[in-house]
């Protein structure tokens, strides 16, 4: 496969693990040395949206004669698509920049560019701080890359961090990097208007805007025709997707978009991420119920189980509202799995309030959660309004408690699946053995099972679950 992952990269998470949107890293490309072509090497950090953006960048660069490589040493251009969500994500990138500095010392002609959220957050500061950076390009400025690269080649140090109210890259056909050829991301909107007080995203990705639906459906159809069998529709808050045809007044909300995409083909599965509890409607749930091929899985981050903390986080819902939304999911989609994001040790959080988060994990029965300790981000509402007053060791202890509980709840959830048979889309060999395949069921649980003659990635199979761990279902093909 052209863009297969580099199997020698130890400890590197795969794009499959990045699909729900937390902080991971992957490098991309082919080991190639096509003569005459220039090569770029790109590393992506952060959420699935960033991974998807790197595929847009690859397309824009391809148009001006740059091919991807996964060998940094043969590249003419090193790009790093960065994340600002927590301090640790930024530290990781800074460490990588030191490696690129060494590379640049050996080959002074090579150009280094910072893309994405850290580029946007730190803007020109990069050029002052990091003398090795030639390009600083924010998430809405990727179309300007050829021009900026041209300037850098002439010795300039180039910056474009303009945010846009319109840019959705709707007409750009992403170059699928590191793809298994079965599952792909489609960006349906950009930016975020939700001002959660802890979050840097509204500052780094700008105002929310939705991509026109026909280009989304066309992209899904194109992927299906190329053999893909699953697409994940991406947005910071997919439930606030809205589009109106300026000429006809025709409208589409997220439920409409889901139905349109599901109609591409019954064998094309649709996933989406991320849902916001304040905006997730019963209309979306009914649309999911009406289409077999819309996966019965909702990533519905609660962040905290306590209403006072939720108010300080500016999440605009309280514990009761969240519980009512979960009850609606249970009523309309009884077999759906729900997962969450959780932050421990937010400003002024008491032990009792932390217990409310734990009891929510227990009550909601999440199949899995991404959990983080609070990391203050400069410029956010919380940084301006509240003291980051929970000691680091308390934040970490609360995080460990939440992780331990989620592990137990996840295991219990998985044990409930023993004996059931699921339709699984085969994605690839399992990470432990080339005698086994892995793939997900509709509920997004990873299933591992021995290979059978004639089966290949992209096929659907019925798998009966025999054993489980807290993260995986183990079964056999029926
Ligand atoms: N500190 C810790 N976690 C954060 N997240 C967002 N901002 C912060 C922060 N400042 C988490 C939220 C979000 C996920 C993508 O990252 O849980 O849903
Ligand atoms: Fe994605 Fe947010 Fe990180 Fe930007 S800051 S890469 S939007 S997770």
Short mmCIF file of C-alpha atoms and ligand atoms in Angstrom, two decimals:
data_model
loop_
_atom_site.label_atom_id
_atom_site.label_comp_id
_atom_site.label_asym_id
_atom_site.label_seq_id
_atom_site.Cartn_x
_atom_site.Cartn_y
_atom_site.Cartn_z
CA UNK A 1 0.00 0.00 0.00
CA UNK A 2 1.41 3.32 -1.06
CA UNK A 3 1.14 5.26 2.18
CA UNK A 4 1.45 2.43 4.63
CA UNK A 5 2.69 3.24 8.13
CA UNK A 6 6.34 2.72 8.90
CA UNK A 7 6.31 -0.50 10.90
CA UNK A 8 9.65 0.26 12.52
CA UNK A 9 8.45 3.32 14.40
CA UNK A 10 8.19 2.03 17.92
CA UNK A 11 5.69 3.64 20.24
CA UNK A 12 4.08 5.64 17.47
CA UNK A 13 0.31 5.51 17.50
CA UNK A 14 -1.44 4.75 14.27
CA UNK A 15 -4.00 6.91 12.57
CA UNK A 16 -6.62 4.38 13.67
CA UNK A 17 -5.89 5.34 17.26
CA UNK A 18 -6.09 9.00 16.38
CA UNK A 19 -9.54 8.76 14.94
CA UNK A 20 -11.48 9.90 18.01
CA UNK A 21 -9.48 13.02 18.32
CA UNK A 22 -7.04 13.09 21.16
CA UNK A 23 -3.37 13.82 21.07
CA UNK A 24 -1.29 11.44 19.00
CA UNK A 25 1.45 11.69 16.49
CA UNK A 26 2.19 10.07 13.18
CA UNK A 27 4.57 10.70 10.37
CA UNK A 28 3.45 10.03 6.85
CA UNK A 29 4.55 9.28 3.39
CA UNK A 30 6.20 6.84 1.10
CA UNK A 31 9.74 5.67 1.05
CA UNK A 32 10.43 6.91 -2.41
CA UNK A 33 13.01 8.82 -4.31
CA UNK A 34 11.17 9.63 -7.51
CA UNK A 35 13.74 11.55 -9.56
CA UNK A 36 12.93 15.15 -10.38
CA UNK A 37 10.33 15.47 -7.65
CA UNK A 38 10.79 17.49 -4.53
CA UNK A 39 9.82 15.78 -1.32
CA UNK A 40 8.12 16.92 1.82
CA UNK A 41 8.09 15.14 5.13
CA UNK A 42 5.19 15.85 7.49
CA UNK A 43 4.49 14.97 11.10
CA UNK A 44 1.05 15.55 12.56
CA UNK A 45 0.11 16.01 16.19
CA UNK A 46 -3.25 16.48 17.85
CA UNK A 47 -6.77 15.69 16.85
CA UNK A 48 -8.18 13.87 13.84
CA UNK A 49 -8.90 17.27 12.31
CA UNK A 50 -5.17 17.93 12.17
CA UNK A 51 -4.54 14.57 10.49
CA UNK A 52 -7.22 15.44 7.98
CA UNK A 53 -5.65 18.87 7.40
CA UNK A 54 -2.30 17.24 6.65
CA UNK A 55 -4.05 15.40 3.81
CA UNK A 56 -5.26 18.74 2.43
CA UNK A 57 -1.73 20.11 2.72
CA UNK A 58 -0.43 17.06 0.84
CA UNK A 59 -2.88 17.76 -1.96
CA UNK A 60 -1.90 21.44 -2.22
CA UNK A 61 1.80 20.51 -2.24
CA UNK A 62 1.22 17.74 -4.79
CA UNK A 63 -0.14 20.35 -7.20
CA UNK A 64 3.19 22.18 -7.11
CA UNK A 65 5.37 19.10 -7.53
CA UNK A 66 6.01 17.97 -3.97
CA UNK A 67 5.62 14.28 -3.14
CA UNK A 68 5.36 12.95 0.41
CA UNK A 69 8.22 10.97 1.87
CA UNK A 70 8.54 9.27 5.19
CA UNK A 71 12.28 9.60 5.08
CA UNK A 72 13.11 12.96 6.63
CA UNK A 73 16.62 12.74 5.25
CA UNK A 74 15.55 12.80 1.63
CA UNK A 75 13.10 15.67 2.12
CA UNK A 76 13.44 19.22 0.85
CA UNK A 77 10.76 20.46 3.20
CA UNK A 78 9.94 19.38 6.75
CA UNK A 79 6.48 20.29 8.02
CA UNK A 80 5.08 19.79 11.46
CA UNK A 81 1.33 20.10 11.92
CA UNK A 82 1.02 21.12 15.54
CA UNK A 83 -1.45 21.01 18.41
CA UNK A 84 -1.89 23.50 21.25
CA UNK A 85 -4.57 21.79 23.28
CA UNK A 86 -2.37 21.01 26.27
CA UNK A 87 1.07 22.22 27.26
CA UNK A 88 2.49 18.73 26.80
CA UNK A 89 1.50 18.65 23.13
CA UNK A 90 3.43 21.88 22.59
CA UNK A 91 6.47 20.59 24.50
CA UNK A 92 6.59 17.51 22.26
CA UNK A 93 6.72 19.69 19.17
CA UNK A 94 9.47 21.86 20.62
CA UNK A 95 11.54 18.73 21.20
CA UNK A 96 11.02 17.66 17.59
CA UNK A 97 12.18 21.07 16.41
CA UNK A 98 15.56 20.38 18.03
CA UNK A 99 15.85 17.24 15.88
CA UNK A 100 14.95 19.25 12.77
CA UNK A 101 17.60 21.81 13.76
CA UNK A 102 20.27 19.11 13.56
CA UNK A 103 18.93 18.01 10.19
CA UNK A 104 19.07 21.58 8.95
CA UNK A 105 22.63 22.01 10.11
CA UNK A 106 23.63 19.00 8.00
CA UNK A 107 21.62 20.18 4.98
CA UNK A 108 21.18 23.95 5.10
CA UNK A 109 18.99 24.01 1.95
CA UNK A 110 16.16 22.20 3.68
CA UNK A 111 13.17 24.31 4.80
CA UNK A 112 11.22 23.80 8.01
CA UNK A 113 7.59 24.87 8.46
CA UNK A 114 5.27 25.01 11.46
CA UNK A 115 1.61 24.45 10.58
CA UNK A 116 -1.61 24.28 12.56
CA UNK A 117 -2.65 25.37 16.00
CA UNK A 118 0.76 26.27 17.48
CA UNK A 119 1.57 28.29 14.37
CA UNK A 120 -1.65 30.20 14.90
CA UNK A 121 -1.19 30.62 18.65
CA UNK A 122 2.40 31.82 18.56
CA UNK A 123 2.40 33.56 15.19
CA UNK A 124 5.53 35.60 14.49
CA UNK A 125 6.98 34.64 17.86
CA UNK A 126 8.29 31.53 16.07
CA UNK A 127 10.52 33.54 13.83
CA UNK A 128 12.00 35.34 16.78
CA UNK A 129 12.23 32.32 19.06
CA UNK A 130 13.21 29.58 16.67
CA UNK A 131 15.69 30.72 14.10
CA UNK A 132 15.38 27.47 12.23
CA UNK A 133 11.74 27.95 11.26
CA UNK A 134 11.28 29.21 7.69
CA UNK A 135 7.48 29.01 7.47
CA UNK A 136 4.68 29.66 9.95
CA UNK A 137 1.29 28.76 8.49
CA UNK A 138 -2.06 28.79 10.34
CA UNK A 139 -4.89 26.32 9.69
CA UNK A 140 -6.78 28.61 7.29
CA UNK A 141 -3.75 29.59 5.19
CA UNK A 142 -2.74 26.30 3.56
CA UNK A 143 -3.70 27.46 0.06
CA UNK A 144 -0.94 30.03 0.40
CA UNK A 145 1.71 27.32 1.01
CA UNK A 146 3.13 27.27 -2.56
CA UNK A 147 3.66 31.01 -2.42
CA UNK A 148 5.14 30.88 1.09
CA UNK A 149 7.47 28.03 0.13
CA UNK A 150 8.58 30.07 -2.89
CA UNK A 151 9.43 32.96 -0.59
CA UNK A 152 11.30 30.65 1.79
CA UNK A 153 13.31 29.20 -1.10
CA UNK A 154 14.46 32.72 -1.90
CA UNK A 155 15.70 33.03 1.67
CA UNK A 156 12.63 34.69 3.20
CA UNK A 157 11.05 33.76 6.49
CA UNK A 158 7.38 33.52 5.72
CA UNK A 159 4.27 33.85 7.90
CA UNK A 160 0.57 33.54 7.11
CA UNK A 161 -1.68 33.07 10.11
CA UNK A 162 -4.78 34.80 8.80
CA UNK A 163 -7.95 33.13 10.00
CA UNK A 164 -10.89 33.03 7.65
CA UNK A 165 -14.67 33.04 8.06
CA UNK A 166 -15.20 31.10 4.84
CA UNK A 167 -12.33 28.71 4.17
CA UNK A 168 -13.45 25.05 4.24
CA UNK A 169 -11.08 23.65 1.56
CA UNK A 170 -14.27 22.18 0.05
CA UNK A 171 -12.83 21.90 -3.46
CA UNK A 172 -9.55 20.26 -2.41
CA UNK A 173 -9.37 16.54 -2.83
CA UNK A 174 -7.23 15.29 0.08
CA UNK A 175 -4.27 13.02 -0.62
CA UNK A 176 -4.84 10.08 1.72
CA UNK A 177 -1.71 9.71 3.82
CA UNK A 178 -0.93 6.65 5.89
CA UNK A 179 -4.23 5.14 4.84
CA UNK A 180 -5.32 1.55 5.31
CA UNK A 181 -7.48 2.08 2.20
CA UNK A 182 -10.59 1.17 4.21
CA UNK A 183 -11.34 4.05 6.59
CA UNK A 184 -10.97 7.78 5.91
CA UNK A 185 -11.70 11.16 7.47
CA UNK A 186 -13.85 13.85 5.88
CA UNK A 187 -13.79 17.35 7.33
CA UNK A 188 -17.33 18.78 7.35
CA UNK A 189 -16.69 22.03 9.16
CA UNK A 190 -13.89 24.12 10.64
CA UNK A 191 -13.37 26.29 13.69
CA UNK A 192 -15.43 26.47 16.83
CA UNK A 193 -17.81 29.06 18.31
CA UNK A 194 -18.24 27.41 21.69
CA UNK A 195 -15.83 29.26 23.95
CA UNK A 196 -15.39 26.43 26.50
CA UNK A 197 -13.32 28.28 29.08
CA UNK A 198 -10.44 25.75 29.14
CA UNK A 199 -10.04 25.51 25.38
CA UNK A 200 -7.60 27.14 23.01
CA UNK A 201 -9.35 25.92 19.83
CA UNK A 202 -11.55 28.98 19.18
CA UNK A 203 -8.34 31.05 19.18
CA UNK A 204 -6.32 28.72 16.98
CA UNK A 205 -8.98 27.60 14.53
CA UNK A 206 -11.21 30.62 14.38
CA UNK A 207 -14.93 30.92 13.79
CA UNK A 208 -17.10 27.97 13.02
CA UNK A 209 -18.08 27.42 9.39
CA UNK A 210 -19.72 24.48 7.63
CA UNK A 211 -18.63 22.98 4.37
CA UNK A 212 -21.17 22.77 1.57
CA UNK A 213 -22.83 19.30 1.76
CA UNK A 214 -22.59 18.19 -1.87
CA UNK A 215 -18.78 18.28 -1.82
CA UNK A 216 -18.88 16.18 1.37
CA UNK A 217 -21.14 13.57 -0.22
CA UNK A 218 -19.00 13.60 -3.38
CA UNK A 219 -15.88 12.98 -1.30
CA UNK A 220 -17.61 10.07 0.48
CA UNK A 221 -18.68 8.61 -2.88
CA UNK A 222 -15.20 8.98 -4.28
CA UNK A 223 -13.73 7.16 -1.28
CA UNK A 224 -16.31 4.38 -1.62
CA UNK A 225 -15.44 3.96 -5.29
CA UNK A 226 -11.77 3.69 -4.35
CA UNK A 227 -12.59 0.80 -2.03
CA UNK A 228 -13.03 2.62 1.26
CA UNK A 229 -15.84 1.27 3.44
CA UNK A 230 -15.97 3.76 6.30
CA UNK A 231 -15.84 7.54 6.56
CA UNK A 232 -15.66 9.63 9.72
CA UNK A 233 -17.25 13.08 9.42
CA UNK A 234 -15.12 15.50 11.41
CA UNK A 235 -15.90 18.75 13.16
CA UNK A 236 -15.23 20.31 16.56
CA UNK A 237 -18.99 20.27 17.14
CA UNK A 238 -20.73 18.32 14.37
CA UNK A 239 -24.19 18.95 15.83
CA UNK A 240 -23.99 22.61 14.96
CA UNK A 241 -23.32 21.83 11.28
CA UNK A 242 -25.56 24.08 9.23
CA UNK A 243 -25.61 25.07 5.63
CA UNK A 244 -27.92 27.18 3.54
CA UNK A 245 -27.87 27.58 -0.22
CA UNK A 246 -27.60 31.35 -0.69
CA UNK A 247 -29.58 31.19 -3.94
CA UNK A 248 -32.39 28.75 -3.20
CA UNK A 249 -32.57 29.00 0.59
CA UNK A 250 -32.29 25.19 0.76
CA UNK A 251 -30.93 24.11 4.16
CA UNK A 252 -29.15 21.16 5.72
CA UNK A 253 -28.45 20.42 9.36
CA UNK A 254 -26.24 17.63 10.69
CA UNK A 255 -29.03 15.04 10.66
CA UNK A 256 -29.71 15.90 6.99
CA UNK A 257 -26.01 15.60 6.17
CA UNK A 258 -25.84 12.21 7.89
CA UNK A 259 -28.81 10.95 5.87
CA UNK A 260 -27.29 12.26 2.61
CA UNK A 261 -23.95 10.60 3.30
CA UNK A 262 -25.57 7.34 4.42
CA UNK A 263 -27.37 7.21 1.06
CA UNK A 264 -24.05 6.91 -0.84
CA UNK A 265 -24.04 3.13 -0.40
CA UNK A 266 -25.36 0.70 2.24
CA UNK A 267 -21.83 -0.76 2.51
CA UNK A 268 -20.27 2.60 3.33
CA UNK A 269 -20.31 3.07 7.09
CA UNK A 270 -20.64 6.55 8.51
CA UNK A 271 -19.05 7.69 11.77
CA UNK A 272 -18.74 11.19 13.14
CA UNK A 273 -16.91 13.13 15.83
CA UNK A 274 -17.32 15.19 18.01
CA UNK A 275 -20.83 15.64 19.41
CA UNK A 276 -21.62 18.40 21.89
CA UNK A 277 -24.18 17.55 24.60
CA UNK A 278 -25.80 20.99 24.34
CA UNK A 279 -26.52 20.58 20.61
CA UNK A 280 -27.06 16.85 20.06
CA UNK A 281 -30.68 16.55 18.94
CA UNK A 282 -33.14 13.67 18.93
CA UNK A 283 -33.39 14.28 15.17
CA UNK A 284 -29.77 13.12 14.84
CA UNK A 285 -30.51 10.06 17.01
CA UNK A 286 -33.58 9.15 14.92
CA UNK A 287 -31.55 9.55 11.72
CA UNK A 288 -28.94 7.19 13.17
CA UNK A 289 -31.69 4.70 14.06
CA UNK A 290 -33.14 4.88 10.54
CA UNK A 291 -29.86 4.01 8.78
CA UNK A 292 -28.15 0.69 9.40
CA UNK A 293 -24.88 2.09 8.03
CA UNK A 294 -24.65 5.02 10.46
CA UNK A 295 -22.57 3.57 13.26
CA UNK A 296 -24.21 3.28 16.65
CA UNK A 297 -21.51 5.12 18.50
CA UNK A 298 -21.48 8.62 19.95
CA UNK A 299 -18.47 10.42 21.35
CA UNK A 300 -20.21 12.79 23.78
CA UNK A 301 -17.60 14.51 25.98
CA UNK A 302 -18.93 15.37 29.43
CA UNK A 303 -15.67 17.07 30.63
CA UNK A 304 -16.97 17.11 34.25
CA UNK A 305 -19.86 15.47 36.07
CA UNK A 306 -20.42 18.47 38.33
CA UNK A 307 -22.77 21.31 37.41
CA UNK A 308 -20.77 24.10 39.10
CA UNK A 309 -17.61 23.06 37.27
CA UNK A 310 -19.52 22.70 34.00
CA UNK A 311 -20.75 26.26 34.43
CA UNK A 312 -17.20 27.51 35.03
CA UNK A 313 -16.11 25.55 31.98
CA UNK A 314 -18.83 27.41 30.04
CA UNK A 315 -20.15 24.15 28.65
CA UNK A 316 -23.72 25.58 28.79
CA UNK A 317 -25.28 22.34 30.09
CA UNK A 318 -25.46 20.86 33.56
CA UNK A 319 -25.25 17.33 34.93
CA UNK A 320 -29.01 16.81 34.58
CA UNK A 321 -29.07 17.99 30.97
CA UNK A 322 -26.21 15.64 30.10
CA UNK A 323 -27.96 12.71 31.80
CA UNK A 324 -31.16 13.46 29.89
CA UNK A 325 -29.19 13.37 26.59
CA UNK A 326 -27.70 9.99 27.54
CA UNK A 327 -31.18 8.71 28.40
CA UNK A 328 -32.39 9.83 24.97
CA UNK A 329 -29.57 7.87 23.33
CA UNK A 330 -30.47 4.81 25.40
CA UNK A 331 -34.15 5.17 24.43
CA UNK A 332 -33.71 5.81 20.70
CA UNK A 333 -30.55 3.75 20.12
CA UNK A 334 -30.57 1.00 22.75
CA UNK A 335 -27.49 -0.71 21.31
CA UNK A 336 -25.34 2.43 20.97
CA UNK A 337 -21.99 2.86 22.72
CA UNK A 338 -21.13 6.20 24.28
CA UNK A 339 -17.63 7.51 24.98
CA UNK A 340 -16.39 10.69 26.62
CA UNK A 341 -13.63 13.21 27.28
CA UNK A 342 -12.91 14.16 30.87
CA UNK A 343 -10.75 16.84 32.48
CA UNK A 344 -9.63 16.38 36.09
CA UNK A 345 -8.48 19.15 38.43
CA UNK A 346 -10.12 22.10 36.69
CA UNK A 347 -9.84 25.40 38.61
CA UNK A 348 -11.26 25.18 42.17
CA UNK A 349 -12.59 21.62 41.71
CA UNK A 350 -13.25 20.05 45.15
CA UNK A 351 -12.98 16.36 46.04
CA UNK A 352 -16.80 16.09 46.08
CA UNK A 353 -17.00 17.65 42.62
CA UNK A 354 -14.38 15.22 41.38
CA UNK A 355 -16.52 12.39 42.81
CA UNK A 356 -19.38 13.67 40.63
CA UNK A 357 -17.19 13.07 37.57
CA UNK A 358 -16.42 9.54 38.75
CA UNK A 359 -20.09 8.81 39.38
CA UNK A 360 -20.89 10.05 35.86
CA UNK A 361 -18.38 7.61 34.34
CA UNK A 362 -20.06 4.85 36.32
CA UNK A 363 -23.62 5.96 35.52
CA UNK A 364 -23.09 6.59 31.81
CA UNK A 365 -21.21 3.29 31.42
CA UNK A 366 -18.85 4.74 28.82
CA UNK A 367 -17.27 2.18 26.53
CA UNK A 368 -14.13 4.32 26.74
CA UNK A 369 -12.98 7.84 27.59
CA UNK A 370 -10.10 10.13 26.82
CA UNK A 371 -8.99 11.62 30.12
CA UNK A 372 -6.72 14.56 30.83
CA UNK A 373 -5.60 16.64 33.78
CA UNK A 374 -6.31 20.32 33.34
CA UNK A 375 -3.59 22.27 31.55
CA UNK A 376 -4.00 26.04 31.61
CA UNK A 377 -3.71 27.58 28.14
CA UNK A 378 -2.64 31.21 27.77
CA UNK A 379 -5.38 33.53 26.55
CA UNK A 380 -8.32 31.23 27.29
CA UNK A 381 -11.30 32.41 29.35
CA UNK A 382 -10.26 30.18 32.27
CA UNK A 383 -6.69 31.50 32.23
CA UNK A 384 -8.03 35.05 32.42
CA UNK A 385 -10.79 34.44 34.97
CA UNK A 386 -9.78 31.62 37.30
CA UNK A 387 -6.73 30.60 39.29
CA UNK A 388 -5.17 27.29 38.20
CA UNK A 389 -5.20 26.34 41.88
CA UNK A 390 -5.34 22.54 42.01
CA UNK A 391 -1.85 21.22 42.78
CA UNK A 392 -0.32 19.10 40.03
CA UNK A 393 -0.19 15.98 42.22
CA UNK A 394 -3.90 16.31 43.05
CA UNK A 395 -4.80 16.71 39.37
CA UNK A 396 -2.73 13.61 38.56
CA UNK A 397 -4.18 11.56 41.41
CA UNK A 398 -7.73 12.43 40.31
CA UNK A 399 -6.77 11.53 36.76
CA UNK A 400 -5.46 8.12 37.87
CA UNK A 401 -8.70 7.49 39.76
CA UNK A 402 -10.76 8.37 36.71
CA UNK A 403 -8.60 6.17 34.44
CA UNK A 404 -8.83 3.20 36.84
CA UNK A 405 -12.61 3.56 37.07
CA UNK A 406 -13.01 3.90 33.29
CA UNK A 407 -10.92 0.78 32.82
CA UNK A 408 -13.27 -1.16 35.10
CA UNK A 409 -16.38 0.32 33.46
CA UNK A 410 -14.96 -0.40 29.99
CA UNK A 411 -14.18 -3.99 30.96
CA UNK A 412 -17.71 -4.43 32.31
CA UNK A 413 -19.10 -2.98 29.08
CA UNK A 414 -16.99 -5.37 27.02
CA UNK A 415 -17.95 -8.36 29.18
CA UNK A 416 -21.57 -7.60 28.29
CA UNK A 417 -20.64 -8.22 24.62
CA UNK A 418 -19.46 -11.81 25.18
CA UNK A 419 -21.58 -14.24 23.19
CA UNK A 420 -22.91 -11.53 20.83
CA UNK A 421 -22.25 -11.54 17.09
CA UNK A 422 -21.28 -8.29 15.37
CA UNK A 423 -20.80 -7.15 11.79
CA UNK A 424 -17.16 -6.07 11.70
CA UNK A 425 -15.33 -4.16 8.98
CA UNK A 426 -11.86 -5.68 8.57
CA UNK A 427 -9.26 -2.89 8.72
CA UNK A 428 -5.84 -4.57 8.88
CA UNK A 429 -3.69 -7.19 10.56
CA UNK A 430 -3.91 -7.03 14.34
CA UNK A 431 -0.93 -5.33 15.96
CA UNK A 432 0.04 -8.55 17.75
CA UNK A 433 -0.13 -11.14 14.97
CA UNK A 434 -0.28 -11.38 11.20
CA UNK A 435 -2.44 -14.46 11.68
CA UNK A 436 -5.23 -12.21 12.99
CA UNK A 437 -7.29 -9.36 11.59
CA UNK A 438 -8.72 -6.46 13.50
CA UNK A 439 -11.65 -4.20 12.79
CA UNK A 440 -14.45 -2.38 14.55
CA UNK A 441 -18.07 -3.16 15.10
CA UNK A 442 -20.73 -0.48 14.71
CA UNK A 443 -20.22 0.49 18.38
CA UNK A 444 -16.56 1.26 17.60
CA UNK A 445 -15.16 -1.57 19.74
CA UNK A 446 -11.98 -3.02 18.30
CA UNK A 447 -12.48 -6.72 17.52
CA UNK A 448 -9.58 -9.13 16.95
CA UNK A 449 -10.11 -12.53 15.34
CA UNK A 450 -8.14 -15.23 13.49
CA UNK A 451 -7.90 -14.82 9.70
CA UNK A 452 -9.91 -17.01 7.40
CA UNK A 453 -9.18 -17.95 3.80
CA UNK A 454 -10.38 -15.38 1.28
CA UNK A 455 -10.98 -12.52 3.72
CA UNK A 456 -9.22 -9.18 3.30
CA UNK A 457 -9.28 -5.62 4.66
CA UNK A 458 -12.41 -3.84 3.47
CA UNK A 459 -14.60 -6.97 3.83
CA UNK A 460 -17.44 -7.15 6.32
CA UNK A 461 -17.57 -10.27 8.47
CA UNK A 462 -19.79 -11.57 11.26
CA UNK A 463 -17.68 -12.05 14.38
CA UNK A 464 -18.82 -13.85 17.52
CA UNK A 465 -17.21 -12.52 20.70
CA UNK A 466 -15.67 -15.13 22.99
CA UNK A 467 -13.35 -13.21 25.31
CA UNK A 468 -12.60 -9.59 26.13
CA UNK A 469 -10.04 -7.26 27.67
CA UNK A 470 -10.85 -3.72 28.81
CA UNK A 471 -9.90 -2.43 25.35
CA UNK A 472 -10.58 -5.25 22.88
CA UNK A 473 -13.15 -7.88 21.92
CA UNK A 474 -11.68 -11.24 20.88
CA UNK A 475 -13.77 -13.49 18.70
CA UNK A 476 -14.05 -15.70 15.68
CA UNK A 477 -15.55 -15.34 12.24
CA UNK A 478 -18.92 -17.06 11.96
N1 LIG B 1 -6.56 20.93 29.54
C1 LIG B 1 -6.84 19.60 29.52
N2 LIG B 1 -7.61 19.01 28.60
C2 LIG B 1 -8.15 19.80 27.64
N3 LIG B 1 -8.95 19.50 26.60
C3 LIG B 1 -9.18 20.65 25.92
N4 LIG B 1 -8.55 21.68 26.49
C4 LIG B 1 -7.89 21.18 27.58
C5 LIG B 1 -7.08 21.74 28.58
N5 LIG B 1 -6.82 23.06 28.61
C6 LIG B 1 -9.50 18.18 26.36
C7 LIG B 1 -11.02 18.19 26.39
C8 LIG B 1 -11.38 18.07 24.94
C9 LIG B 1 -10.25 17.22 24.42
C10 LIG B 1 -10.07 17.25 22.93
O1 LIG B 1 -9.12 17.75 25.06
O2 LIG B 1 -11.44 17.07 27.14
O3 LIG B 1 -12.65 17.46 24.74
FE1 LIG B 2 -6.91 19.75 17.17
FE2 LIG B 2 -7.49 21.37 19.16
FE3 LIG B 2 -5.10 20.33 19.04
FE4 LIG B 2 -5.85 22.22 17.32
S1 LIG B 2 -5.63 22.47 19.53
S2 LIG B 2 -4.82 20.28 16.83
S3 LIG B 2 -8.00 21.72 17.06
S4 LIG B 2 -6.96 19.20 19.36
#
